[in-house]
């Protein structure tokens, strides 16, 4: 099993990897199909199903689908160009993707929210259609946004492509047990094995440059979140708080009476800065999703700024270790809130961050596995119930608490020998089973939990 570090961490745009980035990617794939088709289309249509319909407006799924059909992509997203394109599309009722003729598209008539039963493949489903001059459908494809920006067609999902192992890699571990056994046999760390796998696929230079860019985008996102103020979009009137908290923390530095637990405020603030940027539609890195994008960068920033001996030279080790754990969770369970609740998003992020922190602080392979297990175990059962379908309440604060749990999990594991009662594989399987049994009201539909018990307008 191989999932690249660049699969787990993708540069994209907020507020959601599955509801914003995924639909944009799906639309881009459909445009490619249209370009290769032996006919000239005259228009396009789209329908959103399951969670994409129920929380689509709050997650900007409609906007992402429209922009995707206009040729925009998450990793090269330009906000000003997107705003201009959207205004033109609503005015002229057409999209202008490269390599295709102008295509009729009226957002009000040609983009449907289907609130009936979800499509059979996944809770996040969408159908894209090309039409001829008479408005008849001449090309159609069903796509599923399966979490973290990953997109599969119905046929790909049915054929098992999402579990396709691809070409061989040096260390093809599919479970945590296999990972630790390979580490013991080879004498290598998790990061070293993951690095060998990455180099076998993409080369050393691509890995180095790619990892550097990931951290740069993550850290830039924190920095923007620490200086930006105002109210987040969407109608909940949620105000950004990261800047004011950060300003207060800086003012307290050097005071003799600051409580030790104030470090938790630093960790939370870094995470909230990221997720406030995400909620505003800014550039973030899936880690492993947008809804959980603040956990891992916050832990990394905490480590670099507050832990003696931390070094920029170990960022690659942190991210590779975290990606290895994230790959195990995605392969054996899920990272999709619409499929398994927030345990699959913030829980996975906390496990990844705990593993990465433990590794760069000198943890053994057994301690790293223990750190990931502690963090994941104590997110089991967490629901995804965003108020008004927005990635704001409880999502922003939840990232802060997830980051704190990750640091605590790494610290606890480093105090032990790595020997522990619950294996990481058992925690991952429990998360899968819990997600399967969880009522759909608590899986990113905003039909239960806080979403219905808190006034949202």
XYZ file of C-alpha atoms in Angstrom:
457
model
C 0.000 0.000 0.000
C 1.425 3.385 -0.981
C -0.114 6.801 -0.477
C 2.340 9.593 -1.168
C 3.048 12.392 1.255
C 1.655 14.577 -1.543
C -1.580 12.602 -1.487
C -2.045 13.130 2.226
C -0.927 16.777 2.090
C -2.335 18.749 -0.849
C -2.157 22.488 -1.390
C -5.690 23.693 -1.930
C -8.419 26.135 -1.052
C -10.915 26.300 1.815
C -13.276 25.616 3.342
C -13.409 21.856 2.661
C -11.203 19.276 0.974
C -14.089 16.900 0.273
C -16.779 19.515 -0.433
C -14.726 22.261 -2.096
C -11.504 20.816 -3.473
C -12.996 17.450 -4.457
C -15.830 18.854 -6.591
C -13.399 21.266 -8.256
C -11.081 18.375 -9.106
C -14.024 16.271 -10.331
C -15.130 19.083 -12.628
C -11.603 19.376 -14.018
C -11.555 15.651 -14.734
C -14.899 15.932 -16.507
C -13.572 18.765 -18.663
C -10.726 16.465 -19.719
C -13.287 13.817 -20.708
C -15.162 16.394 -22.754
C -11.977 17.485 -24.507
C -11.293 13.876 -25.491
C -14.865 13.180 -26.634
C -15.626 12.902 -30.401
C -18.310 15.572 -30.351
C -18.725 19.249 -29.554
C -20.681 19.930 -26.367
C -22.844 23.017 -26.016
C -23.549 23.012 -22.273
C -22.893 21.409 -18.889
C -25.031 20.466 -15.897
C -24.322 19.151 -12.394
C -26.224 17.535 -9.544
C -24.982 17.222 -5.954
C -26.019 14.324 -3.729
C -25.755 13.191 -0.106
C -23.554 15.340 2.090
C -22.517 17.456 -0.916
C -26.149 18.544 -1.143
C -26.983 18.902 2.548
C -23.951 21.021 3.462
C -22.983 22.123 -0.039
C -23.802 25.816 0.325
C -21.993 26.152 3.665
C -18.996 24.264 2.291
C -18.995 26.299 -0.969
C -19.603 23.143 -3.027
C -21.768 25.007 -5.510
C -19.106 27.660 -5.963
C -16.349 25.048 -6.312
C -18.305 23.079 -8.897
C -18.956 26.182 -10.979
C -15.332 27.269 -10.826
C -14.137 23.742 -11.594
C -16.276 23.688 -14.735
C -14.712 27.029 -15.639
C -11.246 25.467 -15.425
C -10.051 26.442 -11.931
C -7.946 24.008 -9.875
C -7.296 23.990 -6.101
C -3.484 24.085 -6.200
C -3.353 27.094 -8.572
C -6.465 28.870 -7.286
C -6.494 32.652 -7.757
C -9.142 34.334 -5.610
C -9.474 37.539 -7.638
C -9.679 35.669 -10.942
C -12.259 33.322 -9.420
C -14.447 36.192 -8.236
C -14.352 37.777 -11.690
C -15.175 34.458 -13.356
C -18.115 33.809 -11.034
C -19.591 37.231 -11.704
C -19.312 36.678 -15.458
C -20.846 33.186 -15.250
C -23.868 34.413 -13.299
C -24.297 37.261 -15.788
C -23.646 35.481 -19.101
C -24.736 31.919 -18.199
C -21.678 30.290 -19.716
C -18.329 28.855 -18.667
C -15.165 29.270 -20.724
C -12.733 26.410 -19.968
C -9.560 26.160 -22.044
C -9.702 23.773 -24.982
C -13.497 23.763 -25.229
C -16.062 26.052 -26.820
C -18.113 28.368 -24.609
C -20.511 26.127 -22.675
C -23.988 27.150 -21.574
C -24.323 26.966 -17.796
C -26.914 28.774 -15.721
C -26.007 28.194 -12.053
C -29.618 28.546 -10.912
C -31.012 26.062 -13.441
C -28.099 23.744 -14.211
C -26.731 23.073 -10.715
C -29.112 20.896 -8.674
C -29.026 20.017 -4.975
C -30.573 16.560 -4.634
C -31.694 16.042 -1.012
C -32.893 12.505 -1.596
C -30.954 9.349 -0.707
C -27.191 9.514 -1.252
C -25.688 7.782 -4.266
C -24.646 4.223 -3.510
C -20.880 4.608 -3.735
C -20.189 7.245 -1.065
C -21.916 9.962 0.952
C -20.222 12.634 -1.204
C -21.548 12.074 -4.722
C -22.008 14.289 -7.761
C -23.113 13.740 -11.353
C -21.696 15.893 -14.155
C -23.287 16.038 -17.607
C -22.475 17.521 -20.996
C -25.375 18.494 -23.270
C -25.867 19.110 -26.975
C -27.498 22.105 -28.643
C -30.979 20.768 -27.789
C -30.065 20.308 -24.125
C -29.938 16.507 -24.302
C -27.276 14.738 -22.224
C -24.513 13.321 -24.443
C -21.871 12.568 -21.787
C -22.321 11.801 -18.092
C -20.062 10.747 -15.227
C -20.611 10.100 -11.533
C -17.836 11.217 -9.186
C -17.288 10.616 -5.490
C -15.273 12.964 -3.303
C -13.981 10.439 -0.786
C -12.163 12.782 1.604
C -8.960 14.799 1.654
C -9.437 15.984 -1.925
C -9.375 12.430 -3.320
C -11.823 11.913 -6.198
C -12.986 8.674 -7.820
C -15.431 7.953 -10.610
C -18.171 5.444 -9.808
C -16.371 2.872 -11.951
C -13.006 3.505 -10.281
C -14.530 3.138 -6.841
C -16.399 -0.029 -7.830
C -13.259 -1.595 -9.322
C -11.204 -0.861 -6.190
C -8.892 1.716 -7.731
C -8.870 3.626 -4.443
C -6.972 0.675 -2.964
C -4.759 0.084 -6.017
C -1.201 -0.444 -4.850
C 0.463 0.692 -8.083
C 4.078 -0.183 -8.822
C 6.124 -1.835 -6.053
C 7.842 0.235 -3.360
C 10.672 -0.856 -1.038
C 8.513 -0.931 2.103
C 4.870 -1.748 1.180
C 3.322 -1.840 4.662
C -0.486 -1.913 4.864
C -0.874 -2.055 8.638
C 0.902 -0.613 11.639
C 2.067 -4.100 12.606
C 3.647 -4.569 9.179
C 5.200 -1.109 9.410
C 6.835 -1.851 12.760
C 8.011 -5.285 11.642
C 9.638 -3.798 8.536
C 11.252 -1.108 10.678
C 12.687 -3.688 13.071
C 13.948 -5.890 10.233
C 15.507 -3.014 8.290
C 16.747 -0.955 11.208
C 15.114 2.087 9.628
C 12.706 4.613 11.098
C 9.199 5.109 9.747
C 10.332 8.298 8.037
C 13.306 6.570 6.405
C 11.097 3.811 5.021
C 8.535 6.348 3.833
C 11.304 8.388 2.201
C 12.585 5.354 0.314
C 9.063 4.696 -0.943
C 8.636 8.314 -2.041
C 11.985 8.425 -3.856
C 11.174 5.185 -5.675
C 8.117 6.870 -7.166
C 9.012 10.544 -7.560
C 12.734 11.024 -7.006
C 14.704 12.718 -4.250
C 14.582 16.245 -5.669
C 10.809 16.239 -6.086
C 10.451 15.032 -2.512
C 12.742 17.712 -1.120
C 11.145 20.577 -3.032
C 7.625 19.312 -2.426
C 8.063 18.987 1.326
C 9.588 22.448 1.521
C 6.584 23.892 -0.293
C 4.122 22.063 1.967
C 5.605 23.535 5.114
C 5.910 26.974 3.512
C 2.203 27.005 2.629
C 1.260 25.664 6.074
C 3.334 28.259 7.898
C 2.200 31.099 5.638
C -1.368 30.107 6.450
C -0.630 30.333 10.185
C 0.970 33.752 9.703
C -2.011 35.115 7.764
C -4.392 33.760 10.375
C -2.454 35.481 13.157
C -2.821 38.934 11.588
C -6.213 38.836 9.858
C -9.264 40.098 11.725
C -12.978 40.470 11.109
C -16.012 38.293 10.656
C -15.975 34.990 8.802
C -18.342 34.598 5.827
C -21.455 32.459 5.903
C -23.938 34.236 8.154
C -23.050 32.839 11.598
C -21.272 36.107 12.462
C -18.320 34.159 13.863
C -15.442 36.529 14.540
C -11.810 35.596 14.032
C -10.057 35.163 17.374
C -6.556 33.911 16.566
C -5.039 37.397 16.235
C -6.403 38.754 19.514
C -5.338 35.647 21.432
C -1.898 35.726 19.814
C -1.480 39.420 20.616
C -2.355 38.741 24.254
C 0.066 35.824 24.454
C 2.881 37.933 23.029
C 2.149 40.676 25.546
C 2.405 38.157 28.397
C 5.829 36.864 27.340
C 8.462 37.485 29.953
C 5.983 37.790 32.809
C 6.854 35.677 35.827
C 3.301 34.719 36.735
C 2.180 33.113 33.467
C 0.647 29.692 34.154
C 2.350 26.680 32.537
C -0.899 25.632 30.861
C -0.751 28.817 28.758
C 1.259 26.761 26.258
C -2.068 25.182 25.326
C -3.263 28.606 24.226
C -0.273 28.945 21.902
C -0.989 25.544 20.350
C -4.692 26.295 19.960
C -4.045 29.704 18.457
C -1.793 28.301 15.733
C -4.481 25.756 14.838
C -7.313 28.296 14.944
C -5.327 30.646 12.712
C -5.239 27.966 10.018
C -8.886 27.051 10.304
C -10.045 30.642 10.314
C -8.159 31.068 7.047
C -9.764 27.870 5.777
C -13.239 29.065 6.751
C -12.581 32.279 4.817
C -11.718 30.313 1.670
C -7.980 30.855 1.915
C -5.098 28.658 0.793
C -4.453 25.708 3.108
C -2.885 22.260 3.012
C -5.060 19.196 3.562
C -3.696 17.496 6.669
C -5.322 15.121 5.907
C -8.429 17.275 5.178
C -9.280 20.976 5.163
C -11.626 20.611 8.115
C -8.691 19.259 10.128
C -6.001 21.359 8.427
C -4.944 23.230 11.566
C -3.933 20.326 13.797
C -0.662 19.243 12.231
C 0.721 22.716 11.339
C -0.059 23.873 14.883
C 1.892 20.986 16.396
C 4.785 21.623 14.027
C 4.825 25.331 14.854
C 4.630 24.559 18.575
C 7.598 22.198 18.200
C 9.697 24.672 16.188
C 8.962 27.727 18.338
C 8.650 26.282 21.840
C 10.561 22.996 22.115
C 14.320 23.184 22.803
C 16.399 21.464 20.138
C 13.767 21.683 17.399
C 15.235 22.072 13.925
C 13.900 23.008 10.510
C 16.045 20.161 9.196
C 13.616 17.649 10.723
C 10.479 18.971 9.014
C 10.772 16.265 6.367
C 10.943 13.584 9.060
C 7.857 15.026 10.749
C 5.783 15.142 7.574
C 6.890 11.735 6.269
C 6.083 10.063 9.584
C 2.706 11.782 9.734
C 1.941 10.816 6.130
C 2.731 7.168 6.857
C 0.196 7.123 9.700
C -2.371 9.008 7.640
C -1.954 6.508 4.829
C -2.679 3.611 7.176
C -5.854 5.292 8.425
C -7.116 6.140 4.952
C -6.307 2.672 3.595
C -7.928 0.771 6.468
C -10.699 3.147 7.554
C -11.459 6.680 6.336
C -10.424 10.328 6.523
C -13.857 11.525 5.369
C -16.200 13.269 7.800
C -19.124 12.426 5.540
C -18.224 8.752 5.804
C -17.114 8.388 9.425
C -17.651 11.657 11.305
C -15.012 13.997 12.675
C -13.096 11.119 14.245
C -11.934 10.510 10.663
C -10.801 14.103 10.227
C -9.548 15.690 13.455
C -8.924 12.234 14.960
C -6.759 11.229 12.012
C -4.991 14.594 12.034
C -4.201 14.271 15.742
C -2.795 10.768 15.230
C -0.625 11.978 12.369
C 0.612 15.009 14.300
C 1.321 12.969 17.445
C 3.356 10.476 15.433
C 5.329 13.200 13.692
C 6.107 15.027 16.941
C 7.115 11.829 18.695
C 9.455 10.943 15.824
C 11.308 14.268 15.698
C 11.672 14.217 19.477
C 13.584 10.958 19.286
C 10.815 8.417 19.765
C 11.299 4.799 18.768
C 9.094 3.187 16.140
C 7.069 1.616 18.965
C 6.667 4.970 20.712
C 5.587 6.644 17.467
C 2.933 3.973 16.906
C 1.825 4.406 20.526
C 1.553 8.179 20.122
C -0.664 7.810 17.060
C -2.849 5.251 18.829
C -3.352 7.412 21.935
C -4.379 10.407 19.835
C -6.765 8.433 17.647
C -8.297 6.411 20.471
C -9.410 9.525 22.289
C -11.227 10.911 19.268
C -13.237 7.746 18.625
C -16.935 8.445 18.187
C -16.518 12.142 17.440
C -19.336 13.355 15.209
C -19.257 15.848 12.348
C -22.083 18.308 12.983
C -21.131 21.706 11.503
C -23.590 24.449 12.379
C -25.278 25.791 9.223
C -23.033 23.497 7.193
C -20.097 25.863 7.687
C -16.592 24.723 8.600
C -16.579 27.047 11.607
C -18.526 25.792 14.638
C -17.298 23.516 16.182
C -14.558 22.937 13.597
C -12.188 25.834 14.346
C -11.872 25.229 18.096
C -11.905 21.473 17.535
C -8.622 21.777 15.635
C -7.079 23.555 18.606
C -8.131 20.820 20.998
C -7.014 18.162 18.505
C -3.552 19.723 18.415
C -3.375 19.780 22.220
C -4.351 16.089 22.328
C -1.670 15.311 19.746
C 1.045 16.962 21.829
C -0.189 15.203 24.963
C -0.253 11.847 23.162
C 3.313 12.280 21.931
C 4.468 13.304 25.396
C 2.787 10.318 27.066
C 4.288 7.897 24.574
C 7.765 9.340 25.071
C 7.398 8.753 28.827
C 6.867 5.060 28.151
C 8.678 2.255 26.380
C 6.271 1.921 23.477
C 4.634 -1.120 25.026
C 0.887 -0.527 25.334
C -2.459 -2.299 25.500
C -4.379 -1.125 22.394
C -2.568 -1.462 19.041
C -2.913 1.320 16.483
C -4.420 -1.179 14.041
C -7.187 -1.923 16.561
C -7.929 1.783 17.017
C -8.121 2.274 13.240
C -10.470 -0.685 12.828
C -12.608 0.585 15.696
C -12.842 3.949 13.983
C -13.976 2.249 10.776
C -16.651 0.260 12.595
C -17.812 3.290 14.576
C -18.106 5.313 11.386
C -20.094 2.550 9.735
C -22.528 2.430 12.663
C -22.812 6.205 13.142
C -26.145 7.716 12.091
C -25.939 9.820 8.937
C -27.236 12.823 10.902
C -23.802 13.001 12.523
C -21.728 12.604 9.365
C -21.381 16.062 7.808
C -25.041 16.491 6.915
C -25.837 19.134 9.563
C -28.983 17.155 10.429
C -28.008 16.403 14.027
C -25.884 17.421 16.998
C -24.832 21.035 17.401
C -26.139 21.791 13.927
C -29.743 21.461 15.123
C -29.356 22.481 18.769
C -27.658 25.843 18.250
C -29.502 28.790 16.628
C -27.666 29.356 13.357
C -29.269 32.417 11.861
